[in-house]
Short mmCIF file of C-alpha atoms in Angstrom, two decimals:
data_model
loop_
_atom_site.label_atom_id
_atom_site.label_comp_id
_atom_site.label_asym_id
_atom_site.label_seq_id
_atom_site.Cartn_x
_atom_site.Cartn_y
_atom_site.Cartn_z
CA MET A 1 125.28 105.54 344.95
CA SER A 2 127.37 106.61 341.89
CA THR A 3 128.05 109.77 339.88
CA TYR A 4 127.53 109.76 336.07
CA ALA A 5 127.87 112.26 333.45
CA VAL A 6 125.28 112.04 330.57
CA THR A 7 125.64 114.14 327.40
CA GLY A 8 122.50 114.81 325.16
CA ALA A 9 120.36 114.63 328.24
CA ALA A 10 117.75 117.16 327.37
CA SER A 11 115.74 114.86 325.11
CA GLY A 12 115.41 111.49 323.50
CA MET A 13 117.56 108.48 324.70
CA GLY A 14 119.93 110.66 326.59
CA ARG A 15 117.07 111.99 328.73
CA ALA A 16 115.63 108.70 329.30
CA VAL A 17 119.02 107.41 330.49
CA ALA A 18 119.51 110.36 332.86
CA ASP A 19 116.04 109.96 334.31
CA LYS A 20 116.53 106.20 334.98
CA LEU A 21 119.85 106.98 336.72
CA ALA A 22 118.40 109.65 338.81
CA ALA A 23 115.45 107.52 339.76
CA GLY A 24 117.99 104.92 341.00
CA GLY A 25 119.42 107.37 343.42
CA HIS A 26 122.55 108.23 341.37
CA THR A 27 123.95 111.72 341.07
CA VAL A 28 123.53 112.64 337.40
CA ILE A 29 125.51 115.50 335.82
CA THR A 30 123.64 116.35 332.51
CA VAL A 31 125.36 117.93 329.59
CA ASP A 32 123.34 119.57 326.76
CA ILE A 33 123.08 122.87 324.85
CA ALA A 34 120.01 123.63 326.90
CA GLU A 35 118.03 122.42 329.93
CA ALA A 36 121.06 120.64 331.65
CA THR A 37 123.42 120.93 334.62
CA VAL A 38 126.17 121.84 332.22
CA ARG A 39 125.14 123.90 329.41
CA ALA A 40 127.53 123.72 326.51
CA ASP A 41 127.79 123.50 322.66
CA LEU A 42 129.73 120.48 321.83
CA SER A 43 129.93 121.46 318.14
CA THR A 44 132.85 123.76 319.02
CA PRO A 45 136.23 122.95 320.60
CA ALA A 46 135.73 125.72 323.10
CA GLY A 47 132.27 124.26 324.06
CA ARG A 48 133.73 120.89 324.49
CA ARG A 49 136.53 122.08 326.69
CA ALA A 50 133.99 124.03 328.81
CA ALA A 51 131.75 121.07 329.09
CA ALA A 52 134.76 118.67 330.10
CA THR A 53 135.99 121.13 332.71
CA ALA A 54 132.60 121.88 334.23
CA VAL A 55 131.87 118.19 334.80
CA LEU A 56 135.15 117.53 336.32
CA GLU A 57 134.64 120.44 338.73
CA ARG A 58 131.10 119.06 339.78
CA CYS A 59 132.23 115.46 340.14
CA GLY A 60 135.31 116.39 342.31
CA GLY A 61 137.73 114.57 339.95
CA ARG A 62 135.93 111.17 340.22
CA LEU A 63 133.30 109.71 337.84
CA ASP A 64 131.80 106.37 338.24
CA GLY A 65 130.67 106.42 334.61
CA ALA A 66 129.56 108.39 331.58
CA VAL A 67 126.98 108.12 328.90
CA LEU A 68 127.77 109.87 325.62
CA ALA A 69 124.44 110.19 324.03
CA ALA A 70 124.61 113.67 322.39
CA GLY A 71 124.46 113.47 318.53
CA LEU A 72 123.08 115.09 315.45
CA GLY A 73 121.08 113.31 312.74
CA PRO A 74 121.42 113.74 308.99
CA ALA A 75 119.23 116.80 308.46
CA PRO A 76 119.55 118.86 305.33
CA GLY A 77 121.88 121.87 305.49
CA ARG A 78 125.23 122.98 303.97
CA ASP A 79 126.95 123.12 307.35
CA ARG A 80 125.33 119.97 308.57
CA PRO A 81 128.18 117.62 307.79
CA ARG A 82 130.69 119.69 309.96
CA LEU A 83 128.09 119.90 312.81
CA ILE A 84 127.66 116.12 312.72
CA ALA A 85 131.31 115.57 312.68
CA GLU A 86 132.02 117.91 315.59
CA VAL A 87 129.15 116.56 317.93
CA ASN A 88 128.96 112.97 316.92
CA TYR A 89 132.84 112.16 316.89
CA PHE A 90 134.72 114.85 318.61
CA GLY A 91 132.08 115.55 321.14
CA VAL A 92 132.64 111.90 322.30
CA VAL A 93 136.44 111.59 322.07
CA ASP A 94 137.33 115.07 323.42
CA LEU A 95 135.18 114.69 326.42
CA LEU A 96 136.26 111.24 327.29
CA GLU A 97 139.90 111.89 326.85
CA ALA A 98 139.41 114.78 329.26
CA TRP A 99 137.47 112.65 331.72
CA ARG A 100 139.59 109.57 331.62
CA PRO A 101 141.61 110.44 334.90
CA ALA A 102 138.38 110.86 336.66
CA LEU A 103 137.06 107.65 335.43
CA ALA A 104 140.22 105.91 336.42
CA ALA A 105 139.93 107.28 339.90
CA ALA A 106 136.67 105.41 340.36
CA ASP A 107 136.38 101.58 341.11
CA ALA A 108 135.45 99.86 337.83
CA ALA A 109 134.05 102.85 336.00
CA LYS A 110 131.74 102.18 333.06
CA VAL A 111 131.35 104.29 329.83
CA VAL A 112 128.57 103.70 327.14
CA VAL A 113 128.90 105.58 323.91
CA PHE A 114 125.90 105.92 321.54
CA SER A 115 126.79 104.61 318.06
CA SER A 116 124.12 103.60 315.58
CA ASN A 117 123.12 100.67 313.31
CA SER A 118 123.87 103.24 310.47
CA SER A 119 127.35 102.00 311.16
CA SER A 120 126.56 98.82 309.43
CA THR A 121 123.61 99.31 307.22
CA VAL A 122 124.41 102.44 305.13
CA PRO A 123 126.27 101.37 301.87
CA MET A 124 129.30 103.19 300.32
CA VAL A 125 130.35 105.20 303.28
CA PRO A 126 133.88 106.37 302.20
CA GLY A 127 136.82 104.87 304.22
CA ARG A 128 138.71 107.88 303.70
CA ALA A 129 136.24 109.89 305.83
CA VAL A 130 136.28 107.23 308.63
CA ARG A 131 140.15 107.41 308.64
CA GLY A 132 139.96 111.26 308.68
CA PHE A 133 137.85 110.94 311.86
CA LEU A 134 140.19 108.56 313.55
CA GLU A 135 143.11 110.71 312.61
CA GLY A 136 141.56 113.71 314.10
CA ASP A 137 141.49 115.51 310.64
CA ILE A 138 137.98 117.02 310.25
CA GLU A 139 138.82 118.86 307.07
CA ARG A 140 139.85 115.73 305.50
CA VAL A 141 136.49 114.31 306.46
CA LEU A 142 134.54 117.27 304.97
CA ARG A 143 136.57 117.43 301.76
CA THR A 144 135.84 113.64 301.28
CA LEU A 145 132.00 114.20 301.82
CA ARG A 146 131.63 117.07 299.45
CA VAL A 147 131.24 114.91 296.37
CA PHE A 148 128.03 113.49 297.88
CA GLY A 149 126.21 116.85 297.61
CA LYS A 150 122.80 116.92 299.25
CA GLN A 151 123.49 113.29 300.58
CA ALA A 152 126.64 114.48 302.40
CA PRO A 153 124.89 114.69 305.83
CA THR A 154 123.65 111.03 305.51
CA PHE A 155 127.30 109.86 304.81
CA ALA A 156 128.70 112.23 307.49
CA TYR A 157 126.40 110.58 309.98
CA ALA A 158 127.20 107.10 308.99
CA ALA A 159 130.91 107.74 308.92
CA SER A 160 130.90 109.36 312.23
CA LYS A 161 129.22 106.32 313.75
CA ILE A 162 131.59 103.86 312.09
CA ALA A 163 134.59 105.94 313.34
CA ILE A 164 133.35 106.34 316.94
CA SER A 165 132.56 102.54 317.12
CA ARG A 166 136.20 101.83 315.94
CA TRP A 167 137.52 104.27 318.38
CA VAL A 168 135.59 102.58 321.18
CA ARG A 169 136.93 99.23 320.22
CA ARG A 170 140.53 100.45 319.70
CA THR A 171 140.52 102.41 322.91
CA ALA A 172 138.61 100.13 325.18
CA VAL A 173 141.27 97.45 325.16
CA THR A 174 144.28 99.66 325.93
CA LYS A 175 146.25 99.89 329.25
CA GLU A 176 144.96 103.29 329.79
CA TRP A 177 141.36 102.17 329.68
CA ALA A 178 140.89 98.51 330.29
CA GLY A 179 144.13 98.49 332.37
CA ALA A 180 142.79 101.26 334.54
CA GLY A 181 139.63 99.43 335.30
CA ILE A 182 137.44 101.50 332.96
CA ARG A 183 134.92 99.38 330.79
CA LEU A 184 134.26 101.22 327.55
CA ASN A 185 131.46 99.97 325.24
CA ALA A 186 129.04 101.33 322.58
CA ILE A 187 125.30 100.68 322.06
CA ALA A 188 124.08 100.91 318.49
CA PRO A 189 120.33 101.66 318.35
CA GLY A 190 118.13 101.49 315.24
CA ALA A 191 114.99 103.42 314.75
CA VAL A 192 113.94 104.66 318.20
CA LEU A 193 110.84 106.91 318.64
CA THR A 194 112.65 109.90 319.84
CA PRO A 195 111.48 113.59 319.16
CA LEU A 196 113.95 113.55 316.20
CA LEU A 197 112.38 110.45 314.65
CA GLU A 198 108.78 111.89 315.29
CA GLN A 199 109.84 114.99 313.35
CA GLN A 200 111.24 112.89 310.40
CA LEU A 201 107.92 110.86 310.33
CA ALA A 202 105.92 114.17 310.01
CA THR A 203 107.46 114.53 306.66
CA PRO A 204 105.77 112.27 304.07
CA ALA A 205 108.86 111.72 301.96
CA GLU A 206 111.08 110.95 304.84
CA ALA A 207 108.34 108.85 306.58
CA LYS A 208 108.20 106.72 303.44
CA GLN A 209 111.89 105.96 303.44
CA ILE A 210 112.02 105.31 307.12
CA ARG A 211 109.00 102.83 307.01
CA ARG A 212 110.62 100.99 304.11
CA PHE A 213 113.80 100.23 306.04
CA PRO A 214 113.90 96.68 307.12
CA VAL A 215 113.13 96.05 310.83
CA PRO A 216 112.46 92.34 311.30
CA ILE A 217 110.49 92.56 314.31
CA GLY A 218 108.59 95.72 313.09
CA GLY A 219 107.86 98.96 314.61
CA PHE A 220 110.24 101.35 316.44
CA GLY A 221 112.36 101.19 319.49
CA ASP A 222 111.30 102.82 322.88
CA PRO A 223 113.82 105.29 324.49
CA GLY A 224 113.05 103.79 327.95
CA GLN A 225 113.90 100.27 326.69
CA LEU A 226 117.15 101.62 325.25
CA ALA A 227 117.92 103.40 328.56
CA ASP A 228 117.34 100.09 330.32
CA TRP A 229 120.24 98.62 328.04
CA VAL A 230 122.48 101.52 328.88
CA VAL A 231 121.77 101.09 332.71
CA PHE A 232 122.71 97.46 332.48
CA MET A 233 126.00 98.32 330.67
CA LEU A 234 126.85 100.51 333.52
CA SER A 235 126.04 97.92 336.09
CA ASP A 236 128.35 95.47 337.88
CA ALA A 237 126.83 92.76 335.62
CA ALA A 238 128.74 94.37 332.76
CA ASP A 239 132.30 93.98 334.27
CA PHE A 240 133.34 91.48 331.69
CA LEU A 241 131.98 93.75 328.80
CA CYS A 242 134.74 95.50 327.08
CA GLY A 243 135.08 96.96 323.54
CA SER A 244 131.68 95.60 322.64
CA VAL A 245 129.29 97.34 320.22
CA VAL A 246 125.80 96.15 321.13
CA PHE A 247 123.13 96.37 318.48
CA VAL A 248 119.58 97.12 319.77
CA ASP A 249 117.85 97.67 316.56
CA GLY A 250 115.00 95.23 316.09
CA GLY A 251 117.11 92.91 313.90
CA SER A 252 118.19 95.43 311.07
CA ASP A 253 121.90 94.74 311.46
CA ALA A 254 121.39 91.01 311.42
CA TRP A 255 119.13 91.26 308.39
CA PHE A 256 121.78 93.21 306.48
CA ARG A 257 124.85 91.27 307.84
CA ALA A 258 123.79 87.80 308.72
CA ASP A 259 126.96 86.19 307.28
CA ASP A 260 129.35 89.17 307.79
CA TRP A 261 129.97 88.83 311.50
CA PRO A 262 131.55 87.11 313.50
CA ARG A 263 134.40 86.34 311.19
CA GLY A 264 137.70 84.72 311.84
CA VAL A 265 141.23 86.43 311.49
CA PRO A 266 141.94 86.36 307.64
CA ALA A 267 145.30 84.97 306.68
CA ARG A 268 146.55 88.24 305.38
CA ARG A 269 146.17 89.72 308.93
CA LEU A 270 147.68 86.63 310.77
CA ARG A 271 151.05 88.29 311.21
CA GLY A 272 149.73 91.39 312.72
CA TYR A 273 147.42 89.32 315.02
CA LEU A 274 150.26 87.30 316.36
CA ARG A 275 152.39 90.38 316.84
CA ARG A 276 149.58 91.95 319.00
CA MET A 277 149.34 88.56 320.98
CA LYS A 278 153.10 88.72 321.64
CA GLU A 279 152.95 92.45 322.72
CA PHE A 280 150.05 91.68 325.04
CA ARG A 281 151.90 88.92 326.65
CA ALA A 282 154.98 91.06 327.24
CA ALA A 283 153.09 93.96 328.62
CA PRO A 284 153.57 94.63 332.33
#
C-alpha cells in the first residue's frame, strides 16, 4: 500500500479523496486547518512550512503521491483576494517544492493538483495577475486586482487557478519532476455539490447566477465521482499522464472553448518551439 498526503481533506472533494484512498488501504496524511492529521493554516508562509515539515516527518521522507485540494472560493471580503492567493497558489507550490525530494524517493509518484474550470471560463482575467503568481510576487497580484473592487475575489480566484494550471504544466515536464519519475497533473472541476456550493445556493442572488452558468449535461458534479477521477490519476494506469489539466465539469469548458483547444504551434512561436526541442534532445 502507498502513502499519500491530501490537503483540504476536512471537507468537500478533498475529504472524498482522502476517504477513498483510506478505504483502499492506503496511508493518508491529511492536511487542513481543522480535523486533520496535520493541522495547519496554509494562508501563511509559516503555516505552509509547518505543514510541509509535519508531513515529511510522518511519511519518513517518502511519499507515493499527493493531492492538493485545499482552496478558497471567491467569497466577499476585503482580505479575501490575499487569502485566495496564499492558499490556492502558494499553498500548492510551497508544499510541493518542499515535498519533491520525498516524492522523488518513491517509485513513480503521482501528484494531482486541484485547478478549476474558472481557469478557462472567467473572462477578462488580467494577465499581469497571473504573471505575478508565477513570479512569486503576491503584492503585484493584489495591486493588479484592486481595480476590480468588490469583484476582486472572483478575479483572484480565476487568476490563481490559471496560474496554478500553468505552473503544473511548466513544472511537470522538467528533469526535476518528470525526470525523477514524478507524474504531476491537475484536475479542473466545474460546479461540484460541496458544502461551499451548497452555501452559495442558499443565497438567492448567488443561486440564480450559478444556475444560469452553462453546464451542457445539466446539474452539479458529485464529490465522490471527482474523487474517483483523482484516484485514477494516482494509479499505475496514469503512468503516461504528465502535465495534463483534466476538465471534469459537465461540458462547460468545451461549451465556452470548443474551437480554442487543441491548437497548433503558431508561427510566431516556432523559433522557441524548435529551441526547446533542441534543448530536450541535448539533455542528459
